[in-house]
Each structure stands twice: as structure tokens, then as C-alpha cells.
Amino acid sequence: MATKFLFVTGGVLSSLGKGLAAASIAALLKARGLRVTIQKLDPYINVDPGTMNPFQHGEVYVTDDGAETDLDLGHYERYLGIHLGRNNNYTSGRIYHSVITKERRGDYLGGTVQVIPHITDEIKNAILGLAGDDVDLVIVEIGGTVGDIEGLPFLEAIRQLRADLGKDNVLYIHLTLVPFIKTSGELKTKPTQHSVKELRSLGIQPDIILCRSEVELSEDIKSKIALFCNVDKDAVFTAIDVNHIYELPLMLYEEGVDQKIAILLRLAAKNPNLDAWRQLVHELHHPQHEVEIAVVGKYVDLKEAYKSLHEALTHGGVANHARIRFRYVNSESVTKETAASILAGTHGILVPGGFGSRGVEGKIQAITYARTQGIPFFGICLGMQCAVIEFTRNVLGLERANSEEFDPLTPDPAIYLMREWYDFRSGCMQYRDPGCDKGGTMRLGAYPCHLRPDTLAYRAYDKPEVWERHRHRYEFNTAYAERLEAAGMIVSGTSPDATLVEIVELRHHPWFLGCQFHPEFTSTPMQPHPLFRDFIAAALSYQQSL
Ligand code: GLN
């Protein structure tokens, strides 16, 4: 069977949950025995989201192969339990970059390079690149909203693909909003009609319309949408608001969305086994415990910036039959004086990753509090670096210890920019000039980590080697390792050649661990990450000890 394609577009407004809907549909079709992969096409001009501020765009999600991608890839990996890569996310910027590079090289032999066909061909190649003998279905989510100028080349490309591949092989789903007007008690279909009209004016007739709504759409409303939008009546579905994002696959299944897709695309799909999803939703609704976790960071006003982290903590809760009460704390508000009052009553403290000096001192104060009060602590990337700085300052007594990122002239660079290091991913030595290096030199993607026996880390993973994803420039300075170790901070994970420190932890503390990598990227609801699982378990023990 040749690979088939399912395109998901969105209308009316953004933030309707298109990424989650695409991920949920993918999960359902996977549960039906199909080999599914998924791709996000983003209309913005950045070549990748790596340079984008999390305040504006939410987290930058990192894949095994070191691609910095849109956070929807995180949803895809969590719902599908598969690892994606660079080719699962393209931006307009990357498409244009590639075309312009070819133009400069003379590949177009003097031809006029145009949006149609050159940009659209490049987009089609990006999409078709995911097809293969081992893939039954490629789901492609088009970022943005129909009607945006930026998205036009993507829509034109997917329009052409139906003609190229045949109508049995290409299906279009359009997600819209059907607002409920409280004063009149009515559901309004006009925005959906307009959005579909816009899509049809671009030559795309959606096959399925998914209507995000607060309430169930009546048969009358569905008929009206079907009539005005020119789709089958049984191809209009309600995507009702759910309490928890992991209810979405079951909700769409109850509606029959995956069945309709299978029929329209003539997919050989069996009945899905959704026991694991039902079990998960049951756990989420019937927790036996509740623990409060403080996340002390700088992007706390925008939850999207900590998307994977939030999910990984939730998964860690599921593994312990616990619901997480999140307390997002702005690290800039934490000082020596305020730490106790701000953090009192939490059962675990987590300091996530981040860049730049803003809020760092507050993170360090929060870590002092966790360390001295015996509260479970989990530091991720910058959080781990802050834990090392805190210990170097307050236990080793090196008061001006810092990261070179925040104080390039610190006398004690406990965290520093390695001037040269061997990058096994590229097979090359990497050289950096601390004076002028910023972009392009991050350690990105999955790297191996060897674990030291008889440590929290080893107990969590229960194996000697793991691979975890990185996104940082600075590293633990091994010149301080011996002194830290003698004072109680041990190195429990390193690169195979022991030059890079990946995990540190405290000997005399119930649970205090910092990792240089981002374990939140590989946690899934079905397989919670062992470090998050154990952190939450420690938080529960701490709560019970009070
Ligand atoms: N800013 C730190 C570095 O570049 C940490 C990065 C992070 O937390 N992802 O090393």
C-alpha cells in the first residue's frame, strides 16, 4: 500500500488545539495498527524555532537528531510514543533558505525562481520525504490559520498533492471553532462557513470538519455546516473541550473521527485497542495522592514555555498515582528573605532550563532552600548548573563562583564554556571562543550518558547507559569535581569518555539531582521518564514525612 497523506488545517483563530488534535488522530490510527508518522509545517520565516524567544513562541522542542523544533513535535512524540527528527518540522524560512541556496549554486540554470513551482515543489518534497514502504500514513499539520498570507505556499502545495497523488491518497481535515453565545444560548456556524469558504477559494475542499466547541453539536447544526461547507453530514464532528488533553484521543474516537478517516482513505485499519488510553484517563481522574511542586523559572507567565516539563511532571504523577499541584514561581521574586515564605508548603522544587542571567540569583536561593530544608530538588540544564554554583558558593565557600554565562570574569567558573571538545555526533573537535561565540555552538540532541552505580540516577534508570537530549552551551567544570565530591556533591552521570558531566546529586539529602540534559523531552504518558517518576515519588515521601 502506498503511503497516504492527511492534511490538518485550522481556521477562525489560533490556539484551537490543532497540534493536539493532529497528535490524537495519529494516536488513534496507530492504535488501529497503521504505521503513522507526522509532520508540522510552520509558516514563519525563522529557519528553525531555535532562535525564538520562549516568551513569544513557547518552548523549543529538541529531537534526538538535535533539531530545534516547534513544540507540537513534543505532543506528537508524547501521543505516538515515537522519536521524530529534523524532517518532521519545516518552516517557511527553511524552505526558502533551501531554494535560495540552490538558486545561488546555479541549480535552476538561469530560470526565474518563483513561489509556484519552486517553493511549492520544495514543500512537496519535504512532505513526500516522509513517505516510504514502512509508512502507511503521513499526517501533516499546517501551522497558522487559513487566511494568513504566510501560509499560502503551504496550502497551495497541499492542494497540488491531491492532484498529484489521487483523491484516495489525500485527505483534508479542517479544524474550526463553533462558538457558543451564552446570551442567546446558540451555537454559531458562521465563522466555520467563512473559514471553509476561504479554504475552498484556495482550491481545497475539506473532507472532514472538526468543530471545536464548548458543547456537543446537534444534528441540526452538523447538517447546517455540512450543507454550507459542502461535506458529508457524517464528516462533521464535535471536538468538545476536554478536562485533560489526554482525553482527546478517546473523545475523537467516540465521535468516530478515525473511522471516517479510515473509510475515506480506504485504509486497512483494524479496531483500535485503546485500553492504555482509558487506563491513563482513569489514573488522571482518580489520583490517590496530590503533591505540590514549585517550578522556579523565568518564563512562568507563559505556560507554553514549559510545555514538556509540565507534561513530564504530570506523567511522573501518573506513575505514582498522584495529581500534581503546580506552583509556578517567578524566580525574580525569590530572595534570601522571601525564599522560605514563597516556597513553604511545596513538596518538591524544580528549577528548569533557561538562558541569560535574569532570575538566576533567585533560582540559586530556591536551591539553597531545597538543599538545607531537605526538600526534593530536581534541576534541569540551567537548573543543574545553578545547583552546582549554589553548592560551590555556599558549601565550598567560593563566594564568587558562577557560570561564565553570567559572569565571564568569575574567579571560580564552576560552569564554563569548554574551549574545545570532541563532539561524537559530528565526529569533530569543536572549538569555541568565549569572547565572541553565541550562536551555532550548542550541544544539541541525544548524547550517551554513563551512570555510576549506587546513585539516585542509577536507581532511577536501572541500567548503566542512557541517551538523553541536550540544548546548552555551558558545561560543568571538572576542575571542581574533586572538591565538590569531598563535600557531598557527586557526579553520577558522565559522557562515556568522562569529560562531560551529565548528572550531579547530593549524598546527604533525600533526593537532590541535577541533569545537564532535558529529560522532559522523552517522557510520555505511557512511559513516564524515570527521573520525573522518582522525583515525584520523593516528593510524596517528603509530604508523608511532614
Ligand atoms: N544557559 C545554559 C547554557 O547554555 C543552560 C541552557 C538550558 O538550560 N537549556 O548552557
XYZ file of C-alpha atoms and ligand atoms in Angstrom:
556
model
C 0.000 0.000 0.000
C 1.391 3.369 -0.989
C 1.769 5.970 1.739
C -1.303 8.174 2.160
C -1.490 11.746 3.415
C -3.774 13.506 5.818
C -3.543 17.299 5.995
C -4.790 19.193 9.011
C -5.531 22.895 8.618
C -7.014 25.334 11.082
C -9.459 28.158 10.746
C -11.121 31.051 12.584
C -8.438 31.561 15.191
C -5.245 30.079 16.572
C -4.874 28.077 19.796
C -7.757 25.757 18.960
C -5.578 22.772 19.723
C -4.725 21.767 16.173
C -1.466 20.137 17.275
C -3.203 18.093 19.934
C -5.965 17.132 17.522
C -3.402 16.005 14.931
C -1.469 14.082 17.591
C -4.651 12.450 18.886
C -5.775 11.401 15.410
C -2.304 9.976 14.826
C -2.512 8.034 18.094
C -5.910 6.590 17.149
C -4.746 5.487 13.730
C -1.632 3.973 15.270
C -3.881 2.098 17.715
C -5.673 0.781 14.628
C -2.466 -0.910 13.560
C -1.350 1.637 10.986
C 2.228 2.830 10.676
C 1.843 6.552 11.141
C 4.241 9.444 11.120
C 3.558 13.130 11.472
C 4.955 16.466 10.377
C 4.451 20.130 11.221
C 4.793 22.862 8.607
C 5.249 26.289 10.185
C 4.629 29.411 8.110
C 7.079 31.708 9.893
C 10.343 32.882 8.335
C 12.754 31.729 11.069
C 14.782 28.867 9.610
C 14.067 26.933 12.792
C 12.475 27.891 16.113
C 15.872 27.705 17.856
C 16.321 31.466 17.826
C 12.815 32.262 19.012
C 12.106 33.643 22.455
C 10.069 31.217 24.585
C 8.016 34.182 25.816
C 6.718 34.594 22.276
C 6.621 31.136 20.877
C 6.669 28.711 23.777
C 9.291 26.060 24.304
C 11.817 24.979 21.719
C 11.487 21.225 21.481
C 14.625 19.216 20.724
C 14.673 15.889 18.885
C 17.240 13.069 19.086
C 18.972 14.304 15.954
C 19.500 17.730 17.504
C 16.820 19.645 15.594
C 15.286 22.605 17.399
C 11.619 22.306 16.552
C 8.129 23.555 17.215
C 6.588 22.397 20.468
C 3.887 20.486 18.589
C 6.547 17.854 17.909
C 6.530 17.280 21.645
C 2.812 16.489 21.532
C 3.388 14.171 18.588
C 6.119 12.233 20.364
C 4.142 12.016 23.600
C 0.946 10.807 21.918
C 2.626 8.451 19.487
C 5.493 7.188 21.630
C 7.886 7.521 18.685
C 11.001 9.598 18.122
C 10.834 12.200 15.381
C 13.567 14.306 13.831
C 14.602 17.227 11.709
C 12.402 16.267 8.775
C 9.242 16.238 10.839
C 9.265 20.040 11.087
C 9.791 22.578 8.306
C 9.360 26.319 8.463
C 8.840 28.698 5.535
C 12.266 30.045 6.377
C 13.885 26.651 5.916
C 12.047 26.043 2.650
C 13.056 29.455 1.274
C 16.603 29.036 2.558
C 16.945 25.803 0.672
C 15.518 27.256 -2.555
C 17.707 30.361 -2.327
C 20.784 28.229 -1.656
C 20.030 26.215 -4.802
C 19.481 29.413 -6.757
C 22.879 30.782 -5.632
C 24.507 27.496 -6.629
C 23.031 27.848 -10.087
C 20.839 24.770 -9.803
C 17.951 26.464 -11.606
C 20.076 27.050 -14.693
C 19.103 30.676 -15.145
C 15.356 30.121 -14.731
C 13.157 32.574 -12.884
C 12.701 31.219 -9.369
C 9.116 31.566 -8.193
C 6.747 30.625 -5.374
C 4.974 28.340 -7.826
C 6.568 25.967 -8.755
C 9.891 26.290 -6.898
C 8.756 26.977 -3.347
C 5.740 24.693 -3.654
C 7.900 21.895 -5.104
C 10.301 22.266 -2.214
C 7.362 21.980 0.206
C 6.001 18.951 -1.620
C 9.411 17.287 -1.459
C 9.554 17.960 2.287
C 6.177 16.259 2.693
C 6.872 13.375 0.320
C 10.201 12.796 2.028
C 8.342 11.114 4.881
C 6.643 8.547 2.660
C 8.098 5.064 2.412
C 7.415 1.337 2.390
C 7.240 1.332 6.159
C 4.770 4.233 6.444
C 1.032 3.830 5.822
C 0.033 7.361 6.638
C 1.723 10.744 6.967
C -0.246 13.318 8.937
C 0.777 16.894 8.145
C -0.314 19.779 10.322
C -0.198 23.201 8.678
C 0.645 25.842 11.287
C -1.230 29.125 11.493
C -4.759 29.868 10.375
C -6.277 29.719 6.909
C -6.360 33.255 5.575
C -2.856 34.176 6.735
C -0.689 35.449 3.896
C 2.268 33.444 5.188
C 0.543 30.103 4.916
C -0.423 30.380 1.240
C 2.517 28.446 -0.278
C 1.882 25.525 2.088
C -1.807 25.440 1.216
C -1.023 25.622 -2.484
C 1.438 22.740 -2.114
C -1.050 20.509 -0.338
C -3.710 21.450 -2.873
C -1.432 20.239 -5.667
C -0.691 16.988 -3.861
C -4.245 15.756 -4.203
C -3.989 16.114 -7.949
C -0.511 14.543 -7.936
C -1.361 11.556 -5.738
C -5.044 10.951 -6.378
C -8.023 11.549 -4.168
C -7.888 8.155 -2.459
C -4.485 9.025 -1.124
C -5.002 12.542 0.209
C -7.482 13.797 2.781
C -8.059 17.248 4.224
C -9.307 17.910 7.748
C -10.185 21.425 8.798
C -10.410 22.396 12.467
C -12.624 25.357 13.281
C -14.350 26.992 16.194
C -18.096 26.910 16.697
C -18.646 29.483 19.425
C -21.471 29.218 21.915
C -23.148 32.561 22.506
C -24.348 32.458 26.070
C -26.826 35.321 25.878
C -28.822 33.671 23.114
C -27.894 30.128 24.067
C -26.883 29.428 20.469
C -24.017 27.815 18.618
C -22.785 29.933 15.733
C -21.639 28.327 12.492
C -20.814 31.487 10.543
C -17.071 31.601 11.393
C -16.797 27.986 10.214
C -18.625 28.793 6.981
C -16.288 31.696 6.326
C -13.188 29.744 7.096
C -14.164 26.876 4.802
C -15.096 29.384 2.097
C -11.603 30.819 2.389
C -10.079 27.357 2.126
C -12.233 26.498 -0.896
C -11.202 29.729 -2.589
C -7.663 28.325 -2.439
C -8.851 25.160 -4.133
C -9.046 22.932 -1.061
C -12.349 21.294 -0.256
C -12.086 19.823 3.232
C -13.322 16.243 3.606
C -13.801 16.392 7.352
C -14.633 19.344 9.570
C -13.707 19.158 13.201
C -15.565 21.755 15.230
C -14.046 22.863 18.472
C -16.930 23.677 20.759
C -17.903 24.049 24.410
C -20.998 21.947 23.842
C -21.974 18.990 21.689
C -23.122 19.979 18.187
C -26.703 18.923 17.498
C -27.600 17.006 14.333
C -29.203 20.188 13.015
C -26.038 22.201 13.448
C -23.961 19.466 11.846
C -26.362 19.355 8.896
C -26.133 23.094 8.501
C -22.334 23.014 8.499
C -22.349 20.081 6.081
C -24.664 21.944 3.713
C -22.820 25.244 3.745
C -19.356 23.709 3.681
C -20.138 21.016 1.126
C -19.097 17.985 3.192
C -20.878 14.757 4.154
C -23.081 15.165 7.198
C -21.264 12.318 8.921
C -17.978 14.121 8.296
C -18.751 16.981 10.706
C -17.555 16.227 14.206
C -17.597 17.968 17.563
C -14.231 18.403 19.222
C -15.635 19.256 22.605
C -13.497 20.915 25.281
C -11.950 18.228 27.473
C -10.738 18.451 31.058
C -7.461 16.843 30.252
C -5.534 16.800 26.997
C -5.070 13.028 27.205
C -8.854 12.588 26.944
C -8.741 13.885 23.402
C -7.969 10.597 21.581
C -10.848 8.838 23.355
C -13.190 11.753 22.686
C -12.365 11.775 18.966
C -12.775 8.002 18.876
C -16.250 8.248 20.443
C -17.119 10.784 17.740
C -15.920 8.363 15.058
C -13.277 10.622 13.510
C -10.675 7.909 12.971
C -13.242 5.562 11.487
C -14.335 8.172 8.959
C -10.685 8.831 8.036
C -10.090 5.116 7.540
C -13.155 4.842 5.290
C -12.378 7.912 3.191
C -8.736 6.986 2.722
C -9.554 3.288 2.272
C -7.115 2.342 4.976
C -6.903 -1.263 6.090
C -7.470 -0.395 9.717
C -8.489 -2.795 12.492
C -10.497 -1.839 15.552
C -8.283 0.157 17.856
C -7.123 -1.087 21.222
C -7.437 1.949 23.456
C -7.050 0.221 26.834
C -3.849 2.105 27.655
C -5.540 5.452 26.941
C -8.549 4.510 29.063
C -6.262 3.425 31.878
C -4.369 6.718 31.633
C -7.505 8.837 31.730
C -8.765 6.809 34.685
C -5.494 7.497 36.543
C -5.744 11.201 35.790
C -9.274 11.378 37.139
C -8.791 9.191 40.195
C -5.461 10.063 41.789
C -4.755 8.595 45.200
C -2.458 11.438 46.208
C -1.775 15.054 45.466
C 1.612 16.759 45.761
C 2.639 20.327 45.207
C 5.642 21.053 43.034
C 7.188 24.505 42.748
C 8.649 25.268 39.330
C 11.034 28.168 39.838
C 11.760 29.774 36.497
C 11.673 32.891 34.461
C 9.079 32.042 31.822
C 6.342 31.237 34.352
C 3.800 33.648 32.876
C 3.679 31.703 29.673
C 2.940 28.061 30.403
C 3.709 27.137 26.782
C 7.352 27.845 27.570
C 7.413 24.850 29.942
C 5.101 22.589 27.951
C 7.160 19.390 28.012
C 8.170 19.978 31.605
C 4.558 20.346 32.675
C 3.658 17.149 30.861
C 6.631 15.214 32.240
C 5.670 16.188 35.795
C 2.123 15.059 35.077
C 3.492 11.718 33.791
C 5.646 11.399 36.909
C 2.448 11.927 38.894
C 0.612 9.241 36.924
C 3.432 6.782 37.675
C 2.841 7.454 41.385
C -0.979 7.652 41.279
C -0.636 11.317 42.154
C -2.031 14.549 40.845
C 0.451 17.402 40.658
C -0.460 20.791 42.026
C 1.762 23.181 40.110
C 3.099 26.270 41.774
C 4.846 28.331 39.119
C 7.193 30.746 40.884
C 8.844 33.680 39.150
C 12.497 33.269 40.098
C 12.983 37.028 40.121
C 10.759 37.203 43.191
C 12.860 34.742 45.202
C 15.482 36.268 47.504
C 17.215 35.144 50.658
C 14.475 36.882 52.622
C 11.485 35.666 50.598
C 12.550 32.097 49.730
C 11.067 30.464 52.841
C 7.697 32.201 52.584
C 7.385 31.695 48.814
C 8.398 28.040 48.863
C 6.916 26.907 52.171
C 4.480 24.053 51.799
C 5.782 22.719 48.497
C 6.813 19.071 48.395
C 9.352 19.357 45.624
C 11.250 22.158 43.924
C 12.182 22.085 40.266
C 14.432 24.582 38.515
C 14.093 24.199 34.749
C 16.340 25.196 31.858
C 16.829 28.734 30.663
C 19.179 31.254 29.110
C 20.506 34.577 30.342
C 21.169 35.952 33.795
C 17.699 37.249 34.621
C 16.284 35.417 37.626
C 19.353 33.256 38.166
C 20.078 34.510 41.688
C 16.501 33.677 42.696
C 16.923 30.163 41.343
C 20.069 29.793 43.412
C 18.210 30.974 46.534
C 15.447 28.438 45.882
C 18.087 25.721 45.602
C 19.698 26.744 48.903
C 16.264 26.391 50.460
C 15.683 22.944 48.951
C 19.162 21.748 49.928
C 19.111 22.979 53.509
C 15.481 22.008 54.207
C 15.797 18.521 52.730
C 13.084 19.191 50.143
C 13.327 17.032 46.989
C 15.031 19.018 44.257
C 15.270 18.471 40.520
C 17.471 20.776 38.419
C 17.316 20.608 34.662
C 20.067 22.044 32.454
C 20.356 25.613 33.787
C 18.742 24.253 36.973
C 21.598 21.748 37.315
C 24.156 24.461 36.615
C 22.589 26.655 39.326
C 22.746 23.741 41.776
C 26.473 23.385 41.118
C 27.008 27.135 41.550
C 24.973 27.135 44.765
C 26.998 24.295 46.254
C 30.325 25.779 45.173
C 29.434 29.081 46.767
C 27.714 28.002 49.945
C 29.368 24.703 50.802
C 32.858 25.066 49.297
C 32.824 28.723 50.358
C 33.860 30.069 46.943
C 31.545 33.036 47.174
C 32.020 34.407 43.679
C 31.569 31.100 41.927
C 29.392 31.434 38.863
C 28.797 30.354 35.301
C 30.788 32.151 32.648
C 27.420 32.812 31.032
C 26.522 35.238 33.831
C 29.961 36.440 34.929
C 32.640 35.924 32.278
C 35.328 37.075 34.718
C 34.342 34.979 37.719
C 37.382 33.686 39.633
C 35.575 30.356 40.062
C 33.880 29.292 36.833
C 32.132 26.197 38.204
C 30.149 26.219 34.946
C 32.124 27.237 31.895
C 32.343 27.262 28.162
C 34.596 24.415 27.102
C 37.191 25.875 24.769
C 37.459 22.657 22.825
C 35.613 19.399 22.993
C 35.140 16.316 20.937
C 31.646 16.089 19.514
C 30.956 12.495 18.715
C 27.805 13.457 16.786
C 29.813 15.289 14.147
C 32.977 13.279 14.760
C 34.918 16.553 15.027
C 36.629 18.637 17.623
C 34.602 21.758 18.386
C 36.417 24.993 19.216
C 34.819 27.983 20.863
C 35.990 31.469 21.571
C 34.335 32.587 24.799
C 34.755 36.223 23.800
C 32.614 36.172 20.690
C 30.732 32.904 20.467
C 26.980 32.869 20.693
C 25.076 31.042 18.009
C 25.630 27.715 16.399
C 27.719 26.161 19.105
C 25.197 24.485 21.307
C 25.376 20.866 22.293
C 22.137 19.692 20.719
C 20.359 16.376 20.549
C 20.796 12.952 22.120
C 24.119 12.086 23.756
C 25.058 8.987 25.739
C 25.472 9.165 29.487
C 27.166 6.552 31.678
C 25.704 6.148 35.134
C 27.573 5.480 38.323
C 26.219 2.545 40.324
C 24.650 3.144 43.709
C 23.298 6.601 42.903
C 19.814 8.122 42.574
C 20.380 8.274 38.837
C 21.297 4.593 38.514
C 18.403 3.562 40.729
C 16.001 5.575 38.551
C 17.151 4.234 35.195
C 18.303 0.822 36.390
C 20.866 0.498 33.609
C 24.442 1.654 33.024
C 23.953 3.734 29.868
C 21.204 6.096 28.751
C 20.775 8.597 25.934
C 19.334 11.991 26.700
C 18.695 15.189 24.745
C 20.730 18.338 25.231
C 20.405 22.024 24.397
C 23.061 24.179 26.035
C 26.454 25.797 25.583
C 27.948 25.719 29.048
C 29.240 22.692 30.943
C 30.192 21.559 34.429
C 33.844 22.437 35.059
C 35.542 19.201 36.119
C 38.319 21.192 37.818
C 35.878 21.461 40.761
C 34.695 17.847 40.741
C 37.012 16.510 43.435
C 36.313 19.287 45.887
C 32.565 19.053 45.282
C 32.683 15.311 45.745
C 34.582 15.579 49.026
C 31.894 17.978 50.269
C 28.996 15.722 49.243
C 28.020 16.660 45.678
C 28.792 13.683 43.483
C 28.933 13.189 39.765
C 26.574 10.327 38.936
C 26.491 10.550 35.161
C 29.123 11.455 32.556
C 29.812 11.168 28.851
C 31.389 7.779 28.017
C 34.869 9.374 27.968
C 34.116 11.047 31.334
C 34.951 14.525 30.042
C 31.410 15.913 30.225
C 29.426 15.825 33.440
C 25.783 14.981 32.794
C 24.298 14.365 36.256
C 25.147 15.537 39.762
C 23.445 14.683 43.028
C 23.847 15.134 46.756
C 24.901 12.326 49.045
C 23.245 13.589 52.205
C 19.837 14.627 51.026
C 16.605 12.641 50.432
C 16.525 13.429 46.688
C 18.559 16.167 45.065
C 19.554 15.682 41.447
C 20.584 17.934 38.585
C 20.997 16.849 34.979
C 22.620 18.726 32.122
C 20.123 17.271 29.644
C 16.362 17.673 29.215
C 14.601 14.507 30.377
C 11.216 16.215 29.908
C 11.523 15.783 26.133
C 11.397 11.997 26.266
C 8.735 11.455 28.886
C 5.424 10.122 27.616
C 2.159 9.444 29.424
C 2.528 5.732 28.690
C 6.193 5.692 29.737
C 6.874 8.366 32.341
C 10.516 9.357 32.499
C 12.314 7.559 35.381
C 13.797 10.792 36.802
C 10.391 12.503 36.913
C 8.848 9.341 38.359
C 11.420 9.211 41.143
C 11.310 12.951 41.810
C 7.544 12.755 42.368
C 7.983 9.619 44.497
C 10.471 11.559 46.638
C 8.060 14.494 46.875
C 5.349 12.091 48.090
C 7.683 10.609 50.721
C 8.634 14.089 51.844
C 4.959 15.045 52.119
C 4.226 11.937 54.157
C 7.156 12.666 56.479
C 5.739 16.062 57.446
N 22.077 28.720 29.507
C 22.672 27.457 29.835
C 23.645 27.015 28.760
O 23.627 27.499 27.666
C 21.605 26.406 30.065
C 20.750 26.134 28.868
C 19.489 25.405 29.190
O 19.026 25.386 30.323
N 18.862 24.795 28.200
O 24.467 26.166 28.994
